[in-house]
Coordinates of C-alpha atoms and ligand atoms in Angstrom, one line a residue:
M103 CA -3.0 -91.9 175.2
K104 CA -0.2 -93.0 172.9
F105 CA -2.7 -94.8 170.7
K106 CA -4.9 -91.6 170.5
L107 CA -1.9 -89.5 169.6
S108 CA -0.8 -91.8 166.8
L109 CA -4.4 -91.7 165.5
I110 CA -4.3 -88.0 165.4
A111 CA -0.8 -88.1 163.7
L112 CA -2.3 -90.5 161.1
A113 CA -5.2 -88.2 160.5
I114 CA -2.9 -85.2 160.0
M115 CA -0.7 -87.2 157.6
A116 CA -3.7 -88.3 155.7
A117 CA -5.0 -84.8 155.4
C118 CA -1.5 -83.6 154.3
S119 CA -1.3 -86.3 151.6
Q120 CA -4.6 -85.2 150.0
K121 CA -3.9 -83.7 146.6
E122 CA -4.6 -80.1 145.9
Y123 CA -7.4 -79.2 143.6
P124 CA -5.8 -79.9 140.2
N125 CA -5.9 -77.1 137.7
E126 CA -7.0 -79.3 134.8
T127 CA -10.2 -80.5 136.5
I128 CA -13.4 -78.7 136.6
G129 CA -15.4 -78.1 139.8
I130 CA -18.9 -78.8 140.9
I131 CA -21.5 -76.2 142.0
P132 CA -22.5 -76.3 144.7
Q133 CA -19.0 -77.3 145.9
P134 CA -19.2 -80.7 147.6
Q135 CA -18.3 -80.9 151.3
V136 CA -15.3 -83.2 150.8
V137 CA -13.2 -83.6 147.6
N138 CA -10.0 -85.7 147.8
Y139 CA -7.9 -86.4 144.7
T140 CA -6.6 -89.9 145.4
G141 CA -4.4 -90.9 142.5
E142 CA -2.9 -90.1 139.1
G143 CA -5.0 -92.5 137.1
R144 CA -8.1 -91.6 135.0
F145 CA -11.4 -93.4 134.6
N146 CA -12.8 -93.6 131.1
V147 CA -16.6 -93.0 131.1
A148 CA -16.7 -93.8 127.4
E149 CA -15.8 -97.4 128.0
A150 CA -18.0 -97.9 131.1
V151 CA -21.2 -99.7 131.6
V152 CA -23.8 -98.4 134.0
S153 CA -25.0 -100.8 136.6
C154 CA -27.1 -100.5 139.7
D155 CA -28.6 -102.1 142.8
S156 CA -32.0 -103.5 141.9
K157 CA -33.1 -102.6 145.5
F158 CA -33.2 -98.9 144.7
D159 CA -36.8 -97.5 144.6
D160 CA -38.4 -96.8 141.2
L161 CA -37.6 -93.1 141.2
S162 CA -33.9 -93.7 141.9
L163 CA -33.9 -96.3 139.1
S164 CA -35.5 -93.9 136.7
H165 CA -32.8 -91.2 137.5
I166 CA -30.1 -93.9 136.8
A167 CA -31.8 -94.9 133.6
D168 CA -32.0 -91.3 132.5
F169 CA -28.3 -90.8 133.2
N170 CA -27.6 -94.0 131.2
N171 CA -29.7 -92.8 128.3
K172 CA -27.9 -89.5 128.1
L173 CA -24.6 -91.3 128.1
S174 CA -25.7 -93.7 125.5
Y175 CA -27.0 -91.0 123.3
A176 CA -23.8 -88.9 123.7
L177 CA -21.5 -91.9 123.2
H178 CA -23.5 -93.4 120.4
K179 CA -23.5 -96.8 122.1
N180 CA -25.9 -99.0 123.8
M181 CA -25.3 -98.8 127.6
V182 CA -27.5 -101.1 129.7
V183 CA -28.4 -100.9 133.3
E184 CA -27.3 -104.2 134.6
D185 CA -26.9 -105.6 138.0
L186 CA -23.9 -104.7 140.2
Q187 CA -21.5 -107.3 138.8
G188 CA -20.5 -105.0 136.0
K189 CA -17.4 -102.9 136.3
G190 CA -17.7 -99.3 135.2
I191 CA -20.2 -96.9 136.8
R192 CA -22.0 -98.6 139.7
F193 CA -24.9 -97.2 141.7
V194 CA -25.0 -98.8 145.2
L195 CA -27.8 -98.5 147.6
D196 CA -26.1 -97.6 150.9
K197 CA -28.5 -97.2 153.8
N198 CA -25.8 -95.5 155.8
C199 CA -26.2 -92.4 153.6
K200 CA -28.5 -89.8 155.0
P201 CA -31.5 -88.9 152.8
E202 CA -29.8 -86.2 150.6
E203 CA -26.3 -87.4 151.0
Y204 CA -24.2 -89.2 148.4
S205 CA -20.7 -90.3 147.7
I206 CA -18.7 -90.8 144.5
E207 CA -15.5 -92.7 144.3
V208 CA -13.6 -92.6 141.0
K209 CA -10.9 -95.2 140.6
K210 CA -9.0 -96.1 137.4
D211 CA -11.3 -99.0 136.6
K212 CA -14.6 -98.0 138.2
L213 CA -16.8 -95.2 139.5
T214 CA -19.0 -96.0 142.5
V215 CA -21.9 -93.9 143.6
K216 CA -23.5 -94.5 147.0
A217 CA -26.8 -93.1 148.1
S218 CA -29.9 -94.2 149.9
T219 CA -32.6 -92.1 148.3
A220 CA -33.7 -90.8 144.9
S221 CA -32.5 -87.3 145.9
G222 CA -29.1 -88.7 146.8
V223 CA -28.9 -90.4 143.4
L224 CA -30.1 -87.3 141.6
Y225 CA -27.5 -85.1 143.3
A226 CA -24.7 -87.6 142.6
I227 CA -25.7 -87.5 138.9
A228 CA -25.8 -83.7 138.9
S229 CA -22.3 -83.7 140.3
I230 CA -20.9 -86.3 137.9
S231 CA -22.5 -84.6 134.9
Q232 CA -20.6 -81.4 135.7
L233 CA -17.4 -83.4 135.4
L234 CA -18.4 -84.7 132.0
P235 CA -17.8 -83.1 128.6
D236 CA -20.4 -80.8 126.9
A237 CA -21.3 -83.8 124.8
Y238 CA -23.2 -85.2 127.8
F239 CA -25.5 -82.2 127.5
G240 CA -26.2 -82.9 123.8
V241 CA -23.5 -80.8 122.2
E242 CA -21.7 -82.2 119.1
Q243 CA -18.1 -82.6 120.3
A244 CA -15.8 -84.8 118.4
D245 CA -12.8 -84.4 120.7
A246 CA -14.7 -84.8 124.0
D247 CA -12.6 -85.9 126.9
W248 CA -14.6 -88.5 128.8
T249 CA -12.0 -89.3 131.4
L250 CA -12.3 -88.4 135.1
P251 CA -9.5 -88.0 137.7
E252 CA -9.3 -90.5 140.6
V253 CA -11.2 -88.7 143.2
T254 CA -13.5 -89.3 146.3
I255 CA -16.4 -87.0 146.9
K256 CA -18.5 -87.1 150.0
D257 CA -21.4 -84.7 150.0
W258 CA -24.4 -83.6 152.0
P259 CA -26.3 -80.3 152.4
R260 CA -25.7 -77.6 155.0
F261 CA -29.4 -76.7 155.2
G262 CA -32.6 -78.7 154.8
Y263 CA -34.6 -75.9 153.3
R264 CA -33.0 -74.8 150.0
G265 CA -35.5 -72.6 148.3
M266 CA -36.1 -70.8 145.1
H267 CA -39.2 -68.6 144.6
L268 CA -41.1 -67.6 141.5
D269 CA -43.8 -64.9 141.2
V270 CA -46.3 -65.9 138.5
S271 CA -48.9 -63.2 139.4
R272 CA -47.1 -60.2 138.0
H273 CA -46.3 -62.2 134.9
F274 CA -47.7 -65.6 134.1
F275 CA -45.4 -68.3 133.0
S276 CA -46.5 -71.6 131.4
V277 CA -46.2 -75.0 132.9
D278 CA -43.4 -75.8 130.5
V279 CA -41.4 -72.8 131.7
V280 CA -42.1 -73.7 135.3
K281 CA -40.8 -77.2 134.7
K282 CA -37.7 -75.9 133.0
Y283 CA -37.2 -73.7 136.2
L284 CA -37.6 -76.8 138.3
D285 CA -35.0 -78.7 136.2
V286 CA -32.4 -76.0 136.8
M287 CA -33.2 -75.8 140.5
A288 CA -32.7 -79.6 140.8
F289 CA -29.4 -79.3 139.0
H290 CA -28.4 -77.0 141.9
K291 CA -29.7 -79.4 144.5
I292 CA -32.4 -76.9 145.5
N293 CA -35.3 -78.7 147.1
R294 CA -38.1 -76.2 147.8
F295 CA -40.1 -74.3 145.1
H296 CA -41.9 -71.3 146.6
W297 CA -44.7 -70.7 144.1
H298 CA -46.2 -67.2 144.5
L299 CA -49.5 -67.9 142.9
T300 CA -51.7 -64.9 143.9
D301 CA -51.3 -61.2 144.1
D302 CA -52.9 -57.9 143.2
Q303 CA -52.0 -58.3 139.5
G304 CA -53.4 -61.8 138.9
W305 CA -54.9 -64.9 140.6
R306 CA -53.2 -67.9 139.0
I307 CA -54.6 -71.0 140.6
E308 CA -58.0 -72.6 139.8
I309 CA -60.2 -72.8 142.9
K310 CA -63.3 -74.8 142.1
K311 CA -65.3 -73.3 145.0
Y312 CA -64.6 -69.8 143.8
P313 CA -64.5 -69.9 140.0
K314 CA -64.5 -66.1 139.5
L315 CA -61.0 -66.0 141.0
T316 CA -59.7 -67.2 137.7
E317 CA -62.6 -66.0 135.4
I318 CA -62.1 -62.4 136.6
G319 CA -59.0 -62.3 138.8
S320 CA -56.5 -63.9 136.3
K321 CA -56.9 -61.1 133.7
R322 CA -55.7 -57.5 133.7
D323 CA -56.1 -54.8 131.1
E324 CA -52.5 -53.9 130.7
T325 CA -49.1 -53.7 132.5
V326 CA -46.8 -51.0 133.7
I327 CA -43.6 -51.4 131.9
L328 CA -41.4 -48.7 133.3
K329 CA -42.1 -46.7 136.4
R330 CA -43.9 -47.7 139.5
F331 CA -45.4 -44.3 140.2
N332 CA -46.8 -41.4 138.2
P333 CA -46.6 -40.9 135.3
L334 CA -47.2 -44.6 134.6
V335 CA -46.0 -46.0 131.3
C336 CA -48.2 -49.0 130.4
D337 CA -48.1 -51.4 127.5
G338 CA -51.8 -51.3 126.5
T339 CA -51.8 -55.1 126.2
P340 CA -54.1 -57.4 128.3
H341 CA -52.3 -60.0 130.3
S342 CA -53.8 -63.2 131.7
G343 CA -53.2 -66.8 132.6
Y344 CA -53.8 -69.4 135.3
Y345 CA -53.1 -73.0 136.1
T346 CA -55.9 -75.6 136.1
Q347 CA -55.8 -77.9 139.1
E348 CA -54.7 -80.7 136.7
E349 CA -51.7 -78.5 135.6
I350 CA -50.9 -77.7 139.3
R351 CA -50.8 -81.5 140.0
S352 CA -48.5 -82.1 137.0
V353 CA -46.1 -79.5 138.4
V354 CA -46.2 -80.9 141.9
D355 CA -45.6 -84.4 140.6
Y356 CA -42.8 -83.2 138.3
A357 CA -41.2 -81.4 141.2
E358 CA -41.5 -84.4 143.5
N359 CA -39.6 -86.5 141.0
L360 CA -36.8 -84.0 141.2
G361 CA -36.8 -84.1 145.0
I362 CA -38.5 -80.7 145.2
T363 CA -41.4 -79.8 147.4
V364 CA -43.7 -77.1 146.1
V365 CA -44.6 -74.6 148.8
P366 CA -47.6 -72.6 147.5
E367 CA -48.2 -69.1 148.6
I368 CA -51.6 -67.5 149.0
D369 CA -50.6 -64.0 150.0
L370 CA -53.1 -62.6 152.6
P371 CA -54.6 -60.4 153.9
G372 CA -52.9 -57.8 151.6
H373 CA -51.9 -58.3 148.0
M374 CA -55.5 -59.5 147.3
I375 CA -57.0 -57.1 144.7
A376 CA -57.3 -59.8 142.1
A377 CA -59.5 -61.8 144.5
L378 CA -61.4 -58.6 145.5
A379 CA -62.1 -57.9 141.8
A380 CA -63.8 -61.3 141.6
Y381 CA -65.5 -61.2 145.1
P382 CA -65.8 -57.5 146.1
E383 CA -67.8 -58.4 149.2
L384 CA -64.6 -59.6 150.8
G385 CA -63.2 -56.1 151.0
C386 CA -63.9 -53.4 153.5
T387 CA -65.8 -51.1 151.1
G388 CA -67.4 -53.7 148.9
G389 CA -65.6 -52.3 145.8
P390 CA -65.8 -52.2 142.9
Y391 CA -62.2 -53.3 142.4
K392 CA -60.2 -54.0 139.3
V393 CA -57.2 -56.3 138.9
W394 CA -54.2 -54.1 139.3
T395 CA -52.2 -52.9 136.3
R396 CA -49.6 -51.1 138.4
W397 CA -47.1 -52.2 141.0
G398 CA -46.5 -51.1 144.5
V399 CA -48.6 -51.7 147.6
A400 CA -52.3 -51.4 147.3
N401 CA -54.5 -50.1 150.2
E402 CA -57.4 -52.4 149.3
V403 CA -57.0 -55.6 151.3
L404 CA -59.2 -58.4 152.7
C405 CA -61.6 -57.4 155.4
P406 CA -61.0 -59.4 158.6
G407 CA -64.1 -57.9 160.1
K408 CA -66.4 -60.1 158.0
E409 CA -66.8 -63.8 158.7
K410 CA -67.2 -64.6 155.1
T411 CA -63.6 -63.5 154.5
F412 CA -62.5 -66.4 156.7
E413 CA -64.9 -68.8 155.0
F414 CA -63.3 -67.7 151.7
I415 CA -59.7 -68.2 153.0
E416 CA -60.5 -71.6 154.4
G417 CA -62.3 -72.6 151.2
V418 CA -59.3 -71.6 149.2
L419 CA -56.9 -73.3 151.6
D420 CA -58.9 -76.6 151.5
E421 CA -58.3 -76.9 147.8
V422 CA -54.7 -75.7 148.2
M423 CA -54.1 -78.5 150.8
E424 CA -55.7 -81.0 148.4
L425 CA -53.3 -80.0 145.6
F426 CA -50.0 -79.5 147.6
P427 CA -48.7 -82.2 149.9
S428 CA -46.2 -79.7 151.4
E429 CA -46.0 -79.5 155.2
Y430 CA -45.6 -75.7 154.8
I431 CA -48.1 -73.5 153.2
H432 CA -47.0 -69.9 152.8
I433 CA -49.7 -67.4 153.7
G434 CA -47.8 -64.2 152.8
G435 CA -48.6 -61.5 155.3
D436 CA -46.3 -58.8 153.8
E437 CA -47.1 -55.2 153.0
C438 CA -50.7 -55.1 154.3
P439 CA -51.7 -51.4 154.7
K440 CA -54.2 -50.8 157.5
V441 CA -55.8 -47.6 156.2
E442 CA -59.1 -49.3 155.2
W443 CA -59.3 -51.3 158.4
E444 CA -59.0 -48.0 160.3
K445 CA -62.2 -46.7 158.6
C446 CA -64.1 -50.0 158.3
P447 CA -67.0 -50.5 160.8
D448 CA -66.7 -54.3 160.5
C449 CA -63.0 -54.2 161.2
Q450 CA -63.4 -51.8 164.1
K451 CA -66.2 -53.9 165.6
R452 CA -63.9 -57.0 165.4
I453 CA -61.1 -55.0 167.1
A454 CA -63.5 -54.0 169.9
E455 CA -64.8 -57.5 170.3
L456 CA -61.2 -58.9 170.5
G457 CA -60.2 -56.1 172.9
L458 CA -57.3 -55.2 170.7
K459 CA -55.6 -51.9 171.8
T460 CA -52.9 -49.7 170.4
D461 CA -49.8 -49.8 172.6
D462 CA -46.3 -48.3 172.5
E463 CA -45.2 -50.9 170.0
H464 CA -48.1 -51.7 167.7
T465 CA -51.5 -50.4 166.6
A466 CA -54.7 -52.2 167.2
E467 CA -54.9 -52.8 163.4
Q468 CA -51.5 -54.5 163.5
Y469 CA -52.8 -56.8 166.2
L470 CA -55.8 -57.4 163.9
Q471 CA -53.4 -58.7 161.3
N472 CA -52.0 -61.0 164.0
Y473 CA -55.5 -62.2 164.6
V474 CA -55.8 -63.1 160.9
T475 CA -52.4 -64.9 160.9
E476 CA -53.2 -66.8 164.0
R477 CA -56.6 -67.9 162.9
V478 CA -55.3 -69.1 159.5
Q479 CA -52.4 -70.8 161.2
K480 CA -54.7 -72.7 163.5
Y481 CA -56.8 -73.8 160.6
L482 CA -53.8 -75.1 158.8
N483 CA -52.3 -76.7 161.9
D484 CA -55.6 -78.5 162.5
H485 CA -55.1 -80.0 159.1
G486 CA -51.6 -81.1 159.8
R487 CA -49.9 -78.2 158.1
K488 CA -47.6 -75.3 159.2
I489 CA -47.4 -71.7 158.1
I490 CA -44.6 -69.6 156.6
G491 CA -45.2 -65.9 156.6
W492 CA -43.1 -62.9 155.4
D493 CA -41.3 -61.1 158.3
E494 CA -44.2 -58.7 158.8
V495 CA -46.0 -61.5 160.7
L496 CA -43.6 -60.8 163.6
E497 CA -45.2 -57.4 164.1
G498 CA -47.4 -58.0 167.1
K499 CA -47.8 -61.4 168.6
L500 CA -46.9 -64.4 166.5
A501 CA -48.3 -67.8 167.6
E502 CA -45.9 -70.6 168.3
G503 CA -44.9 -72.9 165.4
A504 CA -44.9 -70.3 162.6
T505 CA -41.9 -69.9 160.4
V506 CA -40.7 -66.5 159.4
M507 CA -39.3 -65.7 155.9
S508 CA -36.9 -62.8 156.3
W509 CA -37.0 -60.5 153.3
R510 CA -36.5 -57.0 154.6
G511 CA -32.8 -57.7 155.2
A512 CA -31.8 -60.3 157.7
K513 CA -33.2 -58.6 160.7
G514 CA -36.6 -60.4 160.6
G515 CA -34.8 -63.7 160.6
I516 CA -32.4 -62.7 163.4
E517 CA -35.3 -61.5 165.5
A518 CA -37.4 -64.6 164.7
A519 CA -34.6 -67.0 165.6
K520 CA -33.9 -65.1 168.9
Q521 CA -37.6 -65.3 169.8
G522 CA -37.5 -69.1 169.1
Y523 CA -39.3 -69.2 165.7
D524 CA -37.9 -71.0 162.7
A525 CA -36.7 -68.7 160.0
I526 CA -35.8 -68.8 156.3
M527 CA -33.3 -66.2 155.1
T528 CA -34.2 -64.4 151.9
P529 CA -32.8 -60.9 152.4
G530 CA -33.5 -58.4 149.7
G531 CA -30.0 -57.0 149.2
Y532 CA -28.5 -60.4 148.5
V533 CA -30.9 -62.9 147.1
Y534 CA -33.6 -60.8 145.4
F535 CA -33.0 -61.9 141.8
D536 CA -35.4 -59.2 140.5
Y537 CA -32.5 -56.7 141.2
Y538 CA -30.1 -55.8 138.5
Q539 CA -27.5 -58.4 137.5
S540 CA -24.8 -55.8 137.3
D541 CA -23.7 -52.3 138.3
S542 CA -24.1 -51.1 134.7
V543 CA -27.8 -50.6 135.1
S544 CA -28.1 -48.6 131.8
R545 CA -27.2 -51.8 130.0
E546 CA -29.5 -54.1 131.9
P547 CA -33.2 -54.8 131.4
F548 CA -35.2 -52.4 133.5
A549 CA -35.4 -53.9 137.0
I550 CA -37.2 -53.1 140.2
C551 CA -34.3 -52.0 142.3
C552 CA -30.6 -51.8 142.9
P553 CA -27.6 -53.7 141.5
C554 CA -27.1 -57.2 143.0
P555 CA -24.1 -58.7 141.1
I556 CA -23.4 -62.4 141.7
E557 CA -20.5 -61.5 144.0
K558 CA -22.8 -59.7 146.3
T559 CA -25.1 -62.8 146.4
Y560 CA -22.2 -65.0 147.1
S561 CA -21.1 -62.9 150.1
F562 CA -24.2 -63.6 152.1
E563 CA -23.8 -65.8 155.2
A564 CA -27.0 -67.1 156.8
Y565 CA -25.7 -67.2 160.4
D566 CA -24.4 -63.6 160.5
G567 CA -26.0 -61.9 163.4
I568 CA -27.7 -65.0 164.7
P569 CA -26.6 -66.0 168.3
E570 CA -25.1 -69.5 168.3
E571 CA -27.8 -70.9 170.4
A572 CA -30.5 -69.8 168.0
Q573 CA -28.8 -71.0 164.8
N574 CA -30.8 -74.2 164.8
H575 CA -33.8 -72.1 164.0
I576 CA -32.4 -71.1 160.6
L577 CA -33.9 -73.7 158.3
G578 CA -32.2 -72.4 155.2
V579 CA -31.8 -69.8 152.5
Q580 CA -34.0 -68.9 149.5
A581 CA -33.8 -66.5 146.6
N582 CA -36.8 -64.8 145.2
L583 CA -37.8 -63.8 141.6
W584 CA -40.5 -61.2 141.5
T585 CA -41.6 -60.6 137.9
E586 CA -43.1 -57.1 137.7
Y587 CA -40.7 -56.3 134.9
V588 CA -39.9 -59.9 133.8
A589 CA -42.3 -61.0 131.1
T590 CA -40.5 -63.5 128.9
E591 CA -38.7 -66.8 129.4
P592 CA -35.3 -65.5 128.2
H593 CA -35.5 -62.6 130.6
L594 CA -36.7 -64.9 133.4
F595 CA -33.7 -67.2 133.2
Y596 CA -31.4 -64.3 132.7
M597 CA -32.4 -62.9 136.1
V598 CA -31.8 -66.2 138.0
L599 CA -28.7 -67.5 136.2
P600 CA -25.9 -67.7 137.2
R601 CA -27.0 -66.1 140.6
M602 CA -28.6 -69.4 141.3
D603 CA -25.1 -71.0 141.3
A604 CA -24.1 -68.6 144.1
L605 CA -27.4 -69.3 145.9
S606 CA -26.8 -73.0 145.8
E607 CA -23.5 -72.6 147.6
L608 CA -25.1 -70.5 150.3
Q609 CA -27.6 -73.3 150.8
W610 CA -25.5 -76.3 150.4
C611 CA -21.9 -75.6 151.4
A612 CA -20.3 -75.4 154.8
P613 CA -19.1 -71.7 154.9
E614 CA -15.4 -72.8 154.8
R615 CA -16.1 -74.5 151.4
K616 CA -17.0 -71.2 149.9
D617 CA -14.3 -69.5 147.8
Y618 CA -15.2 -66.9 145.3
E619 CA -12.2 -67.3 143.1
R620 CA -12.8 -71.1 142.8
F621 CA -16.5 -70.5 142.3
K622 CA -15.9 -68.0 139.5
K623 CA -13.8 -70.7 137.6
D624 CA -16.5 -73.3 138.2
V625 CA -19.3 -70.9 136.9
A626 CA -17.6 -71.0 133.5
R627 CA -18.5 -74.6 133.2
M628 CA -22.0 -74.0 134.3
L629 CA -22.5 -71.3 131.6
R630 CA -21.5 -73.8 128.9
I631 CA -24.1 -76.2 130.3
Y632 CA -26.7 -73.4 130.2
D633 CA -25.8 -72.8 126.6
A634 CA -26.2 -76.5 125.8
L635 CA -29.5 -76.7 127.6
G636 CA -31.0 -73.5 126.2
Y637 CA -31.0 -71.3 129.3
T638 CA -30.2 -67.6 129.0
Y639 CA -27.9 -66.2 131.7
S640 CA -25.9 -63.1 132.6
R641 CA -22.3 -62.9 131.6
N642 CA -21.6 -60.1 134.1
I643 CA -19.2 -62.3 135.9
Y644 CA -16.9 -61.6 132.9
G645 CA -17.8 -57.9 132.9
E646 CA -20.3 -58.3 130.1
P647 CA -23.6 -56.8 131.3
G648 CA -26.9 -57.0 129.4
L649 CA -29.2 -59.5 127.9
P650 CA -28.6 -60.0 124.1
G651 CA -31.8 -59.7 122.1
Y652 CA -33.7 -57.9 124.8
D653 CA -35.7 -55.0 123.3
G654 CA -37.6 -53.7 126.4
P655 CA -36.7 -50.7 128.5
L656 CA -33.3 -50.5 130.1
G657 CA -32.3 -49.5 133.6
G658 CA -32.2 -45.8 134.2
S659 CA -35.0 -45.3 131.8
K660 CA -37.4 -42.6 132.8
Ligands
ACM35 C1 -41.9 -59.1 149.4 O1 -40.9 -59.0 148.7 N1 -42.9 -58.2 149.4 C2 -42.0 -60.2 150.3
ZN36 ZN1 -62.9 -54.2 157.1

């Protein structure tokens, strides 16, 4: 007992002797789980040599070499990756570290990184680089301070699923832009890229069995630039683009090297007009259909009364599974109007055969969507994959093993977790990065909805409303960027940065590590990094709304 008490006393003393966060140092986003300042000395990176354990895998070694190259370039000296005998910056393979965990120990004469995987190494480098001067990011800086305080950092993620989404249907973005997006995600320790590849306004993935999907479905005549509903204001300019399978593979490989799994989304049975324009026989009426030039929810959807619809879905998913190793395939399921199904003889026949009946809670047509979800889920499960669906998939009866993505607020995720399904939280009001960056909407690029300043994003807590016993079903948090009104690269990054900084703390940090005042200070450093790396971002955190150089319609435009 005495022994136990003295241990507790020691622990308390140790905790009390930890230094406060010193003002002169800069923080790391997302904030590491444990940061202890351990002494008064400083380690000089400019005089250090990088060395590493040769037992690291090739990917870890390439991350270390890349770090070494950047230092060498910035410091105009030849730093070599040697074995562990060197002093200076040492990367040590430590099997005790969990897959995404790492530690950094800075002492006067050496800096030691420990990790067991390439992701751990990458995350340690992301953290260290935020402590280095701008010169590390390629900025000319004669007076750069390359010294670091003596500090110990231990770090690991709160959630396993840390997602960022991109809609490339409403506007197409090149492979280069997508890779730049992945780079900035990895810098935030985000490990899932939800790639929304198909929608009413454009089919963006080559499917060899169905070539018309891209021949016809990837092109639209023009784009609505202002209002969603009448009178429409369109730009009169055709828009097109798709990724070849080779390009998809290059993105998947690129992401994998950054520790990011690409989760593809084929949104079904709604949001399918681009596919129907290519293969009208898959719709209830047989068309003709035209790739949509407007936004909103289309009534024309896939016809689940016809067997060839399922043949089509399976044919597409076969190629999707070939291209994407992800355990999860997102099958959409959102915003699927049932008006056509109500009138379609094939759909009604299917409803009768399945014995689906309207009851107090749901219509027969809602149960028909369940049938689609369940059938596609079984197909993917039989091929060793799992489904994610938007929270509408909860309407009716959802089969076991599905994961629900909660977007209409948090309630879908709360309900899913209570019912025993896994859930990913991506609630509209907090992490929809297509919403305005500031309250001053008249100074912001026209956006789909509502102000969502970074402070609002930062205030989200994934477990709010989730009973304790169901919290294990919350796999993580994701932010979404829908691109109805986002057409260019500068606008794209403006919408996600620096809100992605806030997102990363929701995903990575224990709630008690979150602190908006500290975070705001640390964002200043990130903005300088974005400048150095050529990313646009919002400065609304300093009360400066608006995207310089943007010449499109502004918020509040009629
Ligand atoms: C969604 O935002 N329609 C999932
Ligand atoms: Zn039908």
